[in-house]
Structures are given as C-alpha cells and as structure tokens.
C-alpha cells in the first residue's frame, strides 16, 4: 500500500468513484478546493479535506455553494489549481459565478456528482439531469468543457484531464459524474507519477502594466496574470478589452468579450474532444455517455450475440458538443439510438446533427431512477431495426 | 506652468484619469483614507490584492488602484477574497464594497468570514441606500425613510453593521463617517495590520440618492448631519437607548488577537510535513 502522504498514490486500488476523483485532483496538482456538504458528492470533499493539507494544499468548507465556487475562482487567481465539488442543487446555486469564471477566463474544475432532480429530488440516486444546465445554465452566451466518466477508473483519469484542460485553455471544466459511479467501488489503477502528463497554465513575465500585455481574449489562450507577482492585473467579469479594462460602450469590444472565449474553445476542440466507438462498421449505433454507457455496451453485445449488427459510440466529452463525430457516425449507420439516463437532454443536439442522414430515436431508462436494463435497450434496438 | 500631482496619485493606474462618482460623493474621502493608510504604513501596492463587488463603492479599487484588482459579482467579494487570501497568505487582501453588496445579497459571506477570522480587511462603505440603481431601500436604510421602493416609508428595521460583525467574531471592527477621515485612516491602518478579520464601516454620503430621500440634499448638509449626530462609542456606552435613537455610534468596537485562519492552515501544513518527514526517516 502506498504512503498516504504521497501526491500520487500509484498502484491498484478497490475504491469508490468519489475517492478516485479526489485522487485524480491531487495527482493533477490541485492545491485548493472548496465545497459544501451534499449527497452524493460529499465523499469527494471529505477526502479532499483529509488529503489536501498533506500535500501542501487547502480545503475550505464554505457556507454555501456560491461561496465555494467564488473561493475556488479567487484561489485560481491566487495561482492555485482550484476546484469545487457538488451535485445538481449546488450547481444551480453556482451558476452566476460559473459565468464569472467564463468571462474572466479562469481555470477551474467543477465536479458534479449528479442526482435525480428537479429541486431536492432524490439525493442518492444518479441521474444525468445537469448535462444541459452546466452548458447553458449561467446567463449569456458562452462555452465550457464537460467530461463524462463511466467508471471509478475514469473518475480518476478524467479528473486529471479536467485539470489539464482547465489550465491549458483557461476555462471552467466540468466532470459530469453521477451518484451511481460516485458511490460504485471498482478497480482503480493509478499510474506512476512520471507517467502522468500534467499541464500548467502560462503566466506572463515582465511588464507591470496590463496595458502592455494581452491578458484576455486570445483565441490561442492568453497567459494568465495571476495575483501576487506585481503584474497589477485588472480582472472584471464586466465587458472588458484584451487588457482586462472595462468597456461598456464599444460594440466591437462587446462582440470580442462574448465571442473570443467561445472561439478559443471552438478553435481547439479537435485537440481534446473525445468519443469512443466500437464496431464502427455496424449499421445500428447506440450513442450514450456517462454511467449508462455501460448498459449500452452490454446491450450491443447481447444484440450481436443474437446476430444483430449493433455498435456503440460513447461521448467522453459532451461539451463542446461532438457535432462532427455525430455527423460522421450518422453518415455510416441506418439507425442511431440515443441512450441517456434522463429524459433526453443531448437528444435534440444529436438529432440536429444526425437526422438528415439516418433514423434517430431516443431511449430513456425504463423507470427514471434506475439505470437502463440492457435487455430493455435490446428490445428497443429490435423495434428500431424492424 | 508647473503641474503638481496629488500625493496619492502614485497608487493609481496612470491611464485612469476620471472617476465614476457623482459630485459630492463620499467615496473620494474613503478612497483617500485607504491610500493614505497604505502610504503611512509604508506598504507597496504589490503587497495587496483588492477585491470588490457591485455598486458605486466597489469602483474604489477597480479600475483605479495600481495593484491586482478583482471586480466580482454582486455580494460575493468576501467569498472570492477568502480564496485569494488562502492562496496567497502573505498578501494583504482588502475588500472594498457597499452596504447593499456586503450586508444584503452578500450578508452571509460577511458574517462567516468574521466567524472564520480569515485575515481580510473589509472597508464597507455604508451610504444607507442603493445608489447606483437609483435610490432603493437598503438593509441599512433608517426606518421610516421614503425611498423609491418604499414610497410610503420603510417599515423594516436596519442592520447595525459594526456590532453585528463584532458579534460574528471579527478581530477588529470600527465605524467612522466621512466626517472623520483621519480616524477612519487610523482604523484602516489598524485593520491592515490586524492578523484576522477586520471591518471598517465607513458611513458615507450619497447626496444624489440618500440626499434626495432624506431631504438633506447636499453633501455638506449630510456631512453636517454626520458631525452633529455622531457619538463616540465610549460615550454611547453610558447613554440610554432613547438618547441614542437616530445617532451614529463611531469608534472601535473590537481590537483583539485570536487564532486566524490562514495562519492556522500554514501551521497545520507545517505540522503534517514534519510528521511526514519523521515518518520517512523511520
């Protein structure tokens, strides 16, 4: 067993998804986390509170989720790799300041261990109900990155990736877990420290005046003028120019203020958008993401055993939306069944990219609150093919 | 022609040449008190991070001060500042914002930061009304005052901010009005030097909105009102409640030493590191 004082707990573990997420954060170099207790995400915060001070970091139990996300943004500007962790109700509270992180191009990881909603809903049951709210829930137009793990192992891997993406592109990155994989125990393999590729944000050197620098709105990602280094950074979420200086009168600046952070993500999306396909020649494909991908794969396997030509496509990145990847798939298949553990949050986006080329249908769980039974998916595959 | 520069100009961004305040606003007095405190302490602006929220007084540091400035969302500067301070424990982190920002929408963060005793210096500019949005009732508006959202007079009671924050656990709490700029400067200096949560409530005039609502009118009339109605805290302690009605109690409520959050964190990390080194030796 590894020494718990180490940053990277290299080895094979049998632990919860929420444990793996914490270890992914620590391995990625997280030094600040803030959170408020909430089921089914609490174990991440609990474990961070124990682990962070041992690796030189800080954990703040905030008075609410608004404070948690604000403190994490503040810590990110102080130069820390920062995160917060919550579930749907907490995301709802954070939304205004998620917009702040977008507008100020702040690297930040937000872990959402989703639960059944709306409102207080069912705390302990996983349901991917926040997929659209993390992309569209804050006011105004913007673009974030969101990743969808399907296993405790990916709670580790994709948390590391979330930090790398946040640091590389100066953007809030969401890890869209849910109560099922958060609480599921499985084998987790943590590689040796040297095998983990860890990214750091760029910081400008030299000049003490933001007017002589370009601190914001570079589609190739401006170096971040973190606080405490005499850079005299001017940071505001109000409309600002590339120096960070407020400008509420020039429409050209308003256009850049909204568009450049969006274009930044769009321009680089091919560097990080990930989907995973099996049996790419199959004429029927199941498209899914997160926990339910496990059922989709099992259903496709059952179908193939019965002689049906079925493959799967899993979205590891759900935002920016993998539009090209869906179009490519739609061009090859006759049937595309969208399997989501909700009432169809990504279905309209998938349909918009695919419906011109193939038949598209949606399948939610047999009962909301239960993960899809592979047999249930199989019966719908048969219906669609017939 | 010789041009003389304001002695505090060196603390502001060179390219910023205009303020956003209305004529007669008290913000200039508060801003000078802050910069004078920094000047008299011999500190550098690079030793500071300034965090502000939304409202007129949130514009005191941003964009003017030549330092790292973080202009945040409404009500949240203390929450942001807590993260900044925990990430940069060696810097002075100062929050400058108004009564609406810090006691209405952001009230919870204010009392929790005081409870945590995190080393922030909060200069809370209290003008008793929402100025920027057009003169709405604030949690600090005196009962009975007619405002644009209480056209029949406010029926609610107002927050007494300084003693409230003192009760929440702050290490240093003072209140002065813009009629007391020297005392205010002294208290801001103490607040900056205090290892712990420090609040300086700066009661300030808003001649445009509060002046209209209270019918006091001009800045001078409001400053005269401050002068005539301010009672030093030591005197107030000996006075009956009735005699204190409508008075502004000024002075220092709290000035104590107690365990501070960022120091506690530094100590904890040091202890755990030593423990770990011991463990490795064994």
XYZ file of C-alpha atoms in Angstrom:
668
model
C 0.000 0.000 0.000
C 1.177 3.479 -0.873
C 2.119 6.043 1.743
C -0.929 8.344 2.084
C 1.435 11.299 2.311
C 2.375 10.955 -1.364
C 0.775 13.122 -4.018
C 0.219 10.290 -6.474
C -0.988 7.028 -4.903
C 0.498 4.799 -7.610
C -0.927 1.295 -7.516
C -4.083 -0.760 -7.834
C -6.977 0.162 -5.561
C -10.514 -1.011 -4.916
C -12.315 2.214 -4.049
C -15.322 4.423 -4.742
C -15.568 6.700 -7.772
C -15.631 9.694 -5.451
C -12.332 8.554 -3.915
C -10.819 8.197 -7.392
C -11.951 11.710 -8.295
C -10.174 13.144 -5.252
C -7.003 11.222 -6.045
C -7.181 12.410 -9.656
C -7.401 16.011 -8.436
C -4.437 15.618 -6.083
C -2.399 13.826 -8.750
C -3.162 16.658 -11.203
C -1.709 19.160 -8.744
C -4.858 20.612 -7.182
C -3.886 22.756 -4.179
C -7.209 24.397 -3.374
C -10.702 23.021 -3.046
C -13.862 24.482 -1.576
C -17.143 22.691 -1.101
C -20.365 22.418 0.836
C -21.695 19.041 2.015
C -24.147 17.449 -0.441
C -25.153 13.896 -1.315
C -23.939 12.094 -3.426
C -20.791 14.248 -3.788
C -19.758 14.594 -0.146
C -17.102 11.859 -0.201
C -15.037 13.907 -2.675
C -14.986 16.906 -0.319
C -14.483 14.706 2.742
C -11.469 13.014 1.171
C -10.061 16.312 -0.157
C -10.243 17.738 3.383
C -8.040 14.869 4.587
C -5.648 14.731 1.623
C -5.041 18.360 0.616
C -3.216 19.610 3.747
C -0.851 16.626 3.484
C 0.246 17.705 0.005
C 0.556 21.399 0.852
C -2.970 22.366 -0.163
C -6.029 23.951 1.429
C -9.649 22.855 1.781
C -12.394 25.333 2.628
C -15.790 24.141 3.780
C -17.831 27.076 2.600
C -21.107 28.482 3.940
C -22.849 27.587 0.673
C -22.063 26.557 -2.896
C -21.993 30.172 -4.093
C -19.143 30.842 -1.704
C -17.438 27.575 -2.735
C -17.226 28.450 -6.416
C -16.229 32.073 -5.669
C -13.452 30.998 -3.294
C -12.186 28.491 -5.875
C -12.106 31.226 -8.545
C -10.282 33.537 -6.109
C -7.760 30.793 -5.332
C -7.244 30.144 -9.040
C -6.346 33.840 -9.482
C -4.020 33.440 -6.499
C -2.170 30.861 -8.618
C -3.631 27.616 -7.242
C -5.043 24.779 -9.282
C -8.532 25.019 -7.852
C -11.740 23.011 -7.802
C -15.132 22.709 -6.229
C -17.394 19.690 -5.994
C -21.150 19.451 -5.633
C -24.359 17.948 -7.038
C -27.230 19.484 -9.029
C -28.655 21.802 -6.342
C -25.166 23.182 -5.751
C -24.600 23.698 -9.488
C -27.846 25.673 -9.605
C -26.501 27.967 -6.875
C -23.110 28.311 -8.581
C -24.417 29.276 -11.999
C -23.954 33.057 -11.784
C -20.316 32.693 -10.812
C -19.633 29.935 -13.322
C -20.349 32.760 -15.763
C -17.822 34.870 -13.873
C -15.176 32.159 -14.391
C -16.045 32.028 -18.102
C -15.918 35.826 -18.529
C -12.608 36.153 -16.671
C -11.132 33.019 -18.327
C -10.387 31.364 -15.009
C -9.051 27.787 -14.916
C -11.364 25.851 -12.632
C -12.591 22.281 -12.218
C -16.176 21.713 -11.109
C -17.123 18.164 -10.210
C -20.856 17.476 -10.482
C -21.843 14.147 -8.953
C -25.347 14.305 -10.410
C -28.514 13.198 -8.636
C -32.177 12.877 -9.511
C -33.962 16.207 -9.762
C -35.670 18.641 -10.157
C -35.207 20.502 -6.895
C -34.184 18.474 -3.842
C -35.264 15.331 -5.747
C -33.538 12.128 -4.661
C -30.055 12.742 -3.245
C -28.674 9.233 -3.514
C -29.892 8.247 -6.986
C -27.766 9.044 -10.020
C -29.447 10.743 -12.945
C -27.672 12.773 -15.614
C -30.004 15.725 -15.199
C -27.439 18.533 -15.260
C -25.971 17.956 -18.715
C -27.638 20.971 -20.284
C -27.574 23.189 -17.203
C -23.773 23.087 -16.964
C -23.512 24.261 -20.557
C -26.402 26.736 -20.644
C -27.353 27.460 -17.017
C -25.495 30.720 -16.480
C -26.876 33.774 -18.241
C -25.398 34.973 -21.516
C -23.658 33.075 -24.302
C -20.579 31.036 -23.507
C -18.801 27.727 -23.952
C -17.438 25.383 -21.304
C -15.842 21.939 -21.409
C -17.570 18.950 -19.798
C -16.348 15.363 -19.474
C -18.442 12.262 -18.752
C -16.794 9.413 -16.820
C -18.405 5.968 -16.893
C -16.421 4.253 -14.154
C -14.424 4.888 -10.960
C -11.269 4.496 -13.092
C -12.436 7.333 -15.326
C -13.304 9.412 -12.266
C -9.522 9.393 -11.770
C -8.433 9.684 -15.408
C -10.919 12.357 -16.455
C -10.360 14.441 -13.297
C -6.667 14.626 -14.235
C -7.728 15.535 -17.765
C -10.198 18.158 -16.466
C -7.388 19.967 -14.622
C -5.143 19.758 -17.688
C -7.850 21.231 -19.918
C -8.706 23.981 -17.395
C -5.055 25.013 -17.167
C -4.421 24.758 -20.910
C -7.462 26.709 -22.089
C -8.264 28.930 -19.041
C -11.838 27.704 -18.826
C -14.101 26.039 -16.244
C -14.161 22.284 -16.887
C -16.938 20.069 -15.538
C -16.639 16.439 -14.554
C -20.162 15.064 -15.048
C -20.224 12.067 -12.721
C -23.367 10.748 -11.043
C -24.413 9.098 -7.796
C -24.035 5.618 -9.294
C -20.365 5.789 -10.270
C -19.559 8.209 -7.447
C -20.539 5.518 -4.972
C -19.541 2.471 -7.050
C -16.422 0.560 -5.999
C -14.243 -0.886 -8.728
C -10.616 -1.443 -9.539
C -8.713 1.815 -9.971
C -5.202 1.798 -11.373
C -3.137 4.887 -10.613
C -0.022 5.085 -12.787
C 3.427 6.143 -11.546
C 3.783 9.900 -11.130
C 6.187 10.162 -14.064
C 3.647 8.646 -16.461
C 1.010 11.287 -15.759
C 1.125 14.206 -18.184
C 0.354 17.275 -16.061
C -0.253 20.698 -17.621
C 0.409 24.101 -16.040
C -1.091 27.454 -17.014
C 1.110 30.030 -18.746
C 1.894 33.178 -16.748
C 3.121 36.427 -18.366
C 6.551 37.676 -17.396
C 7.894 41.183 -17.119
C 5.567 44.097 -17.674
C 3.754 45.610 -14.695
C 1.005 47.231 -16.720
C -1.889 45.289 -18.176
C -1.976 47.862 -20.989
C 1.322 46.457 -22.239
C 0.017 42.910 -22.155
C -2.787 40.910 -23.640
C -4.230 39.142 -20.598
C -7.575 38.124 -22.103
C -9.449 37.160 -25.263
C -6.681 35.450 -27.187
C -8.144 32.522 -29.156
C -4.801 30.808 -28.615
C -5.130 31.357 -24.843
C -3.563 34.412 -23.207
C -1.059 33.842 -20.375
C -2.895 34.353 -17.071
C -1.701 37.337 -14.982
C -2.114 35.600 -11.620
C -2.111 37.743 -8.488
C 0.775 38.366 -6.151
C 3.511 38.815 -8.780
C 3.381 42.580 -9.260
C 1.527 42.263 -12.569
C -1.214 44.718 -11.492
C -3.811 42.551 -13.171
C -7.218 44.083 -13.743
C -9.833 41.374 -13.556
C -13.519 42.068 -14.079
C -16.365 39.962 -15.420
C -17.964 43.077 -16.864
C -17.355 43.582 -20.561
C -13.631 44.250 -20.981
C -10.977 44.503 -23.667
C -7.954 42.236 -24.100
C -6.127 44.119 -21.325
C -8.952 43.404 -18.902
C -10.056 47.037 -18.812
C -13.797 47.595 -18.546
C -15.513 48.903 -21.662
C -19.285 49.194 -21.661
C -19.706 51.422 -24.691
C -17.928 49.942 -27.712
C -19.915 47.242 -29.550
C -16.705 45.897 -31.096
C -15.369 45.203 -27.585
C -18.710 43.661 -26.554
C -18.517 41.334 -29.560
C -14.976 40.235 -28.658
C -15.832 39.865 -24.986
C -18.539 37.309 -25.821
C -17.018 35.674 -28.906
C -13.316 35.233 -28.193
C -13.711 32.846 -25.219
C -16.196 30.834 -27.299
C -13.909 30.835 -30.351
C -10.998 29.798 -28.140
C -12.775 26.539 -27.289
C -14.132 26.020 -30.816
C -10.731 26.542 -32.421
C -9.014 23.954 -30.237
C -11.835 21.424 -29.878
C -10.114 18.798 -32.079
C -7.222 18.717 -29.607
C -9.392 17.349 -26.821
C -12.911 16.254 -27.879
C -13.039 12.518 -27.258
C -15.508 9.869 -28.309
C -15.066 6.109 -28.132
C -16.546 3.789 -30.769
C -16.686 0.034 -31.022
C -17.778 -1.913 -34.121
C -17.601 1.176 -36.333
C -18.977 -0.758 -39.351
C -22.257 -1.636 -37.597
C -25.430 -0.278 -39.218
C -27.099 0.468 -35.875
C -25.334 2.540 -33.237
C -26.165 3.312 -29.624
C -24.969 6.769 -28.600
C -24.536 7.375 -24.889
C -22.353 8.982 -22.238
C -21.587 8.512 -18.545
C -22.774 5.597 -16.433
C -25.441 4.416 -18.875
C -22.741 3.716 -21.494
C -22.051 0.529 -19.560
C -25.624 -0.670 -20.188
C -25.440 0.446 -23.819
C -22.299 -1.627 -24.403
C -23.869 -4.647 -22.676
C -26.996 -4.265 -24.826
C -24.944 -4.043 -28.045
C -23.066 -7.176 -27.017
C -26.356 -9.028 -26.405
C -27.616 -7.826 -29.786
C -24.513 -9.017 -31.627
C -24.812 -12.409 -29.942
C -28.278 -12.594 -31.479
C -26.824 -11.783 -34.889
C -27.783 -8.078 -34.934
C -25.335 -5.562 -36.356
C -25.016 -3.097 -33.448
C -22.171 -0.906 -32.221
C -21.795 1.945 -29.711
C -20.439 5.438 -29.614
C -19.634 6.936 -26.225
C -19.146 10.662 -25.677
C -16.329 11.239 -23.176
C -16.606 14.939 -23.979
C -20.200 16.188 -24.020
C -19.289 19.911 -24.253
C -18.223 21.303 -26.587
C -20.806 19.097 -28.267
C -19.123 16.468 -30.504
C -21.083 17.572 -33.586
C -18.555 16.401 -36.200
C -18.250 12.994 -34.588
C -22.036 12.544 -34.591
C -22.265 13.630 -38.257
C -19.533 11.161 -39.200
C -21.367 8.345 -37.419
C -24.748 9.311 -38.899
C -23.286 9.102 -42.394
C -22.347 5.437 -41.815
C -25.334 3.997 -39.958
C -29.010 3.410 -40.732
C -30.208 3.639 -37.124
C -28.964 5.730 -34.255
C -30.453 5.140 -30.805
C -29.624 7.793 -28.222
C -29.462 6.210 -24.763
C -29.424 8.760 -21.951
C -30.055 8.465 -18.228
C -32.503 11.390 -18.303
C -35.478 12.490 -20.388
C -33.368 13.375 -23.418
C -31.003 16.238 -22.728
C -28.478 15.706 -25.542
C -31.036 14.073 -27.855
C -32.039 17.341 -29.592
C -28.360 18.176 -30.230
C -27.646 14.679 -31.585
C -30.808 14.662 -33.681
C -29.886 18.037 -35.188
C -26.591 16.597 -36.453
C -27.829 13.124 -37.472
C -31.471 13.201 -38.588
C -30.651 14.214 -42.180
C -28.602 11.047 -42.656
C -30.189 8.249 -40.626
C -33.078 7.305 -38.383
C -32.670 8.740 -34.869
C -34.599 7.729 -31.744
C -34.297 8.358 -28.027
C -34.422 5.896 -25.155
C -34.568 6.969 -21.521
C -34.447 4.442 -18.677
C -37.392 2.046 -18.235
C -38.041 3.870 -14.941
C -36.308 7.142 -14.100
C -34.084 6.462 -11.125
C -32.987 3.066 -12.421
C -30.140 2.640 -14.808
C -31.183 1.114 -18.187
C -31.535 -2.662 -18.193
C -29.528 -3.969 -21.211
C -32.487 -6.248 -22.109
C -34.724 -3.169 -22.165
C -32.313 -1.443 -24.567
C -32.136 -4.594 -26.685
C -35.919 -4.744 -27.103
C -35.835 -1.152 -28.394
C -32.969 -1.929 -30.778
C -35.098 -4.726 -32.246
C -38.077 -2.399 -32.533
C -35.984 0.193 -34.338
C -34.377 -2.258 -36.744
C -37.698 -3.927 -37.519
C 3.218 76.176 -15.896
C 4.119 73.729 -13.173
C 1.774 70.846 -12.554
C 1.622 69.411 -9.075
C 0.463 65.852 -8.689
C -1.762 64.543 -5.912
C 0.486 62.791 -3.363
C -1.581 59.613 -3.656
C -1.591 59.570 -7.482
C 1.353 57.173 -7.436
C -1.027 54.486 -6.119
C -3.447 54.687 -9.036
C -3.199 53.342 -12.577
C -1.597 56.024 -14.765
C -4.040 55.664 -17.621
C -7.138 56.095 -15.445
C -7.866 59.803 -15.314
C -11.542 60.028 -14.400
C -13.679 58.746 -11.540
C -17.208 57.439 -11.822
C -18.584 59.134 -8.722
C -21.201 61.900 -8.587
C -20.266 65.357 -7.307
C -20.234 65.387 -3.505
C -19.944 61.596 -3.142
C -18.145 60.313 -0.044
C -16.232 57.666 -1.982
C -13.310 60.034 -2.645
C -12.841 60.532 1.088
C -12.922 56.774 1.764
C -10.543 56.052 -1.118
C -8.092 58.636 0.186
C -8.324 57.140 3.672
C -7.415 53.716 2.245
C -4.475 55.006 0.175
C -3.245 57.249 2.989
C -3.301 54.256 5.355
C -1.196 52.238 2.886
C 1.124 55.224 2.389
C 1.572 55.857 6.115
C 2.268 52.170 6.741
C 4.972 52.308 4.056
C 3.430 49.403 2.176
C 3.685 48.747 -1.551
C 0.630 48.218 -3.751
C 2.267 44.926 -4.806
C 1.667 43.762 -1.211
C -2.088 43.983 -1.846
C -4.873 42.296 -3.729
C -8.093 44.353 -3.842
C -11.425 42.636 -4.259
C -14.727 44.422 -4.784
C -18.315 43.570 -5.657
C -21.083 45.530 -7.341
C -22.202 49.055 -6.534
C -20.635 52.526 -6.531
C -18.074 51.845 -3.801
C -16.885 48.644 -5.491
C -15.310 51.049 -8.005
C -12.929 52.437 -5.380
C -10.102 49.971 -6.200
C -11.245 48.905 -9.680
C -10.038 50.191 -12.072
C -8.206 52.927 -10.125
C -5.676 51.228 -7.867
C -2.363 50.237 -9.450
C -2.469 46.756 -7.951
C -4.023 43.355 -8.584
C -7.756 44.048 -8.586
C -10.615 41.571 -8.785
C -14.016 43.081 -9.526
C -16.536 40.361 -8.749
C -20.254 39.613 -8.891
C -22.851 41.221 -6.633
C -22.485 40.265 -2.981
C -19.587 37.852 -3.387
C -16.316 39.769 -2.959
C -15.669 38.341 0.512
C -16.142 34.796 -0.806
C -13.701 35.461 -3.675
C -11.290 37.236 -1.309
C -11.297 34.245 1.062
C -9.996 32.071 -1.779
C -7.419 34.702 -2.784
C -6.159 35.017 0.802
C -5.955 31.252 1.343
C -3.994 31.002 -1.917
C -1.723 33.985 -1.132
C -1.406 34.036 2.666
C 1.443 36.574 2.585
C -0.503 39.272 0.734
C -2.838 41.863 2.244
C -6.247 41.152 0.785
C -8.652 44.091 1.033
C -12.340 44.060 0.171
C -13.950 47.393 -0.667
C -17.693 47.366 -1.273
C -21.000 48.794 -0.187
C -23.725 48.074 2.342
C -26.086 46.563 -0.251
C -23.344 44.326 -1.623
C -21.924 43.140 1.688
C -24.952 43.067 4.005
C -27.935 42.327 1.723
C -27.069 39.916 -1.108
C -23.687 39.073 0.459
C -24.616 39.178 4.158
C -23.933 35.517 4.765
C -20.362 35.722 3.465
C -19.688 38.743 5.712
C -20.657 37.022 8.958
C -18.991 33.741 8.009
C -15.697 35.434 7.125
C -15.843 37.167 10.527
C -16.587 33.821 12.202
C -13.659 32.137 10.419
C -11.458 35.082 11.340
C -9.788 34.978 7.944
C -7.219 37.762 7.547
C -9.130 40.174 5.301
C -9.503 43.920 5.656
C -13.026 44.901 4.671
C -13.827 48.550 4.055
C -17.622 48.636 3.928
C -18.941 51.908 2.557
C -22.386 52.461 4.070
C -24.478 55.136 2.422
C -27.791 53.780 3.694
C -29.332 53.305 0.241
C -28.814 51.693 -3.179
C -27.082 54.490 -5.051
C -26.099 53.020 -8.425
C -29.507 51.500 -9.174
C -31.455 54.649 -8.351
C -32.184 55.006 -4.644
C -33.852 51.791 -3.472
C -34.206 50.782 0.202
C -31.144 49.002 1.619
C -30.856 46.858 4.770
C -29.168 49.948 6.227
C -31.876 52.470 5.365
C -33.262 54.090 8.525
C -36.832 53.042 9.361
C -39.408 55.479 8.073
C -37.293 56.890 5.235
C -39.136 57.251 1.964
C -37.241 55.715 -0.958
C -38.144 54.740 -4.490
C -39.023 51.161 -3.358
C -40.609 52.261 -0.078
C -42.699 55.184 -1.293
C -44.782 55.064 1.913
C -41.717 54.914 4.145
C -39.604 51.873 5.055
C -41.306 49.605 7.595
C -38.260 47.429 8.230
C -35.540 47.868 10.813
C -31.982 48.408 9.675
C -28.795 46.424 10.283
C -26.359 47.864 12.809
C -23.356 46.559 10.870
C -20.337 47.152 13.116
C -21.710 45.439 16.255
C -23.227 42.679 14.087
C -19.817 41.847 12.598
C -18.223 42.154 16.036
C -20.726 39.606 17.369
C -19.935 37.308 14.416
C -16.326 37.034 15.631
C -14.193 39.667 13.863
C -10.791 40.606 15.326
C -11.109 44.300 14.550
C -14.235 46.393 13.996
C -14.509 50.152 13.644
C -17.062 52.618 12.312
C -16.424 56.179 11.233
C -18.179 58.594 8.951
C -16.691 60.612 6.120
C -16.688 63.483 8.606
C -13.913 61.535 10.409
C -11.321 60.888 7.647
C -8.313 60.907 10.000
C -9.899 58.493 12.448
C -11.011 56.352 9.503
C -7.436 56.282 8.149
C -6.101 55.247 11.559
C -8.627 52.424 11.815
C -7.873 51.226 8.262
C -4.181 51.106 9.225
C -5.047 49.016 12.263
C -7.283 46.812 10.118
C -4.493 46.172 7.593
C -2.055 45.349 10.387
C -4.508 43.118 12.229
C -3.905 39.397 11.729
C -7.555 38.463 11.459
C -10.838 39.645 10.043
C -11.057 43.435 10.170
C -14.099 45.526 9.270
C -14.042 49.274 8.871
C -17.565 50.562 8.317
C -17.317 53.894 6.528
C -20.608 55.763 6.807
C -20.614 57.891 3.695
C -22.782 60.490 1.994
C -24.722 59.870 -1.193
C -26.053 63.332 -1.933
C -27.796 62.208 -5.128
C -29.901 59.332 -3.792
C -29.789 59.477 0.017
C -29.702 63.244 -0.091
C -32.916 63.202 -2.089
C -34.646 60.538 0.027
C -33.727 62.145 3.332
C -34.282 65.674 2.029
C -30.852 66.504 3.471
C -29.852 67.447 -0.049
C -26.246 68.431 -0.462
C -23.088 66.617 0.593
C -22.301 69.414 3.034
C -25.690 69.052 4.767
C -25.183 65.287 5.123
C -21.652 65.791 6.484
C -23.055 68.297 8.982
C -25.637 65.692 9.926
C -22.808 63.166 10.486
C -20.964 65.710 12.617
C -23.988 66.591 14.757
C -25.233 63.048 15.215
C -22.046 61.042 15.721
C -21.437 59.774 19.248
C -18.143 58.175 20.280
C -18.581 54.566 21.382
C -17.169 55.188 24.869
C -19.749 57.942 25.433
C -22.517 55.899 23.863
C -21.910 53.029 26.290
C -23.004 55.319 29.128
C -26.083 56.615 27.292
C -29.685 55.397 27.380
C -31.134 53.773 24.273
C -33.618 56.584 23.857
C -30.893 59.213 23.780
C -29.072 57.170 21.135
C -32.044 56.944 18.758
C -31.004 58.276 15.362
C -27.374 58.671 16.437
C -24.378 57.213 14.603
C -22.109 55.481 17.097
C -18.499 55.806 15.924
C -15.237 54.350 17.179
C -13.694 50.920 17.568
C -15.826 48.009 18.756
C -13.253 45.237 18.811
C -9.459 45.063 18.678
C -8.400 41.628 19.831
C -5.900 38.882 18.997
C -7.310 35.450 18.194
C -6.418 32.435 16.051
C -6.527 33.399 12.371
C -7.494 31.008 9.571
C -4.569 31.327 7.105
C -2.034 31.100 9.953
C -3.830 28.009 11.244
C -3.565 26.472 7.754
C 0.132 27.303 7.479
C 0.691 25.743 10.893
C -1.292 22.607 10.010
C 0.642 22.101 6.756
C 3.946 22.579 8.603
C 2.942 20.022 11.243
C 1.862 17.458 8.659
C 5.054 17.998 6.644
C 7.215 17.419 9.708
C 5.192 14.339 10.602
C 5.727 13.049 7.069
C 9.489 13.712 7.194
C 9.673 11.891 10.544
C 7.749 9.021 9.022
C 10.201 8.811 6.097
C 13.189 8.727 8.493
C 11.645 5.835 10.398
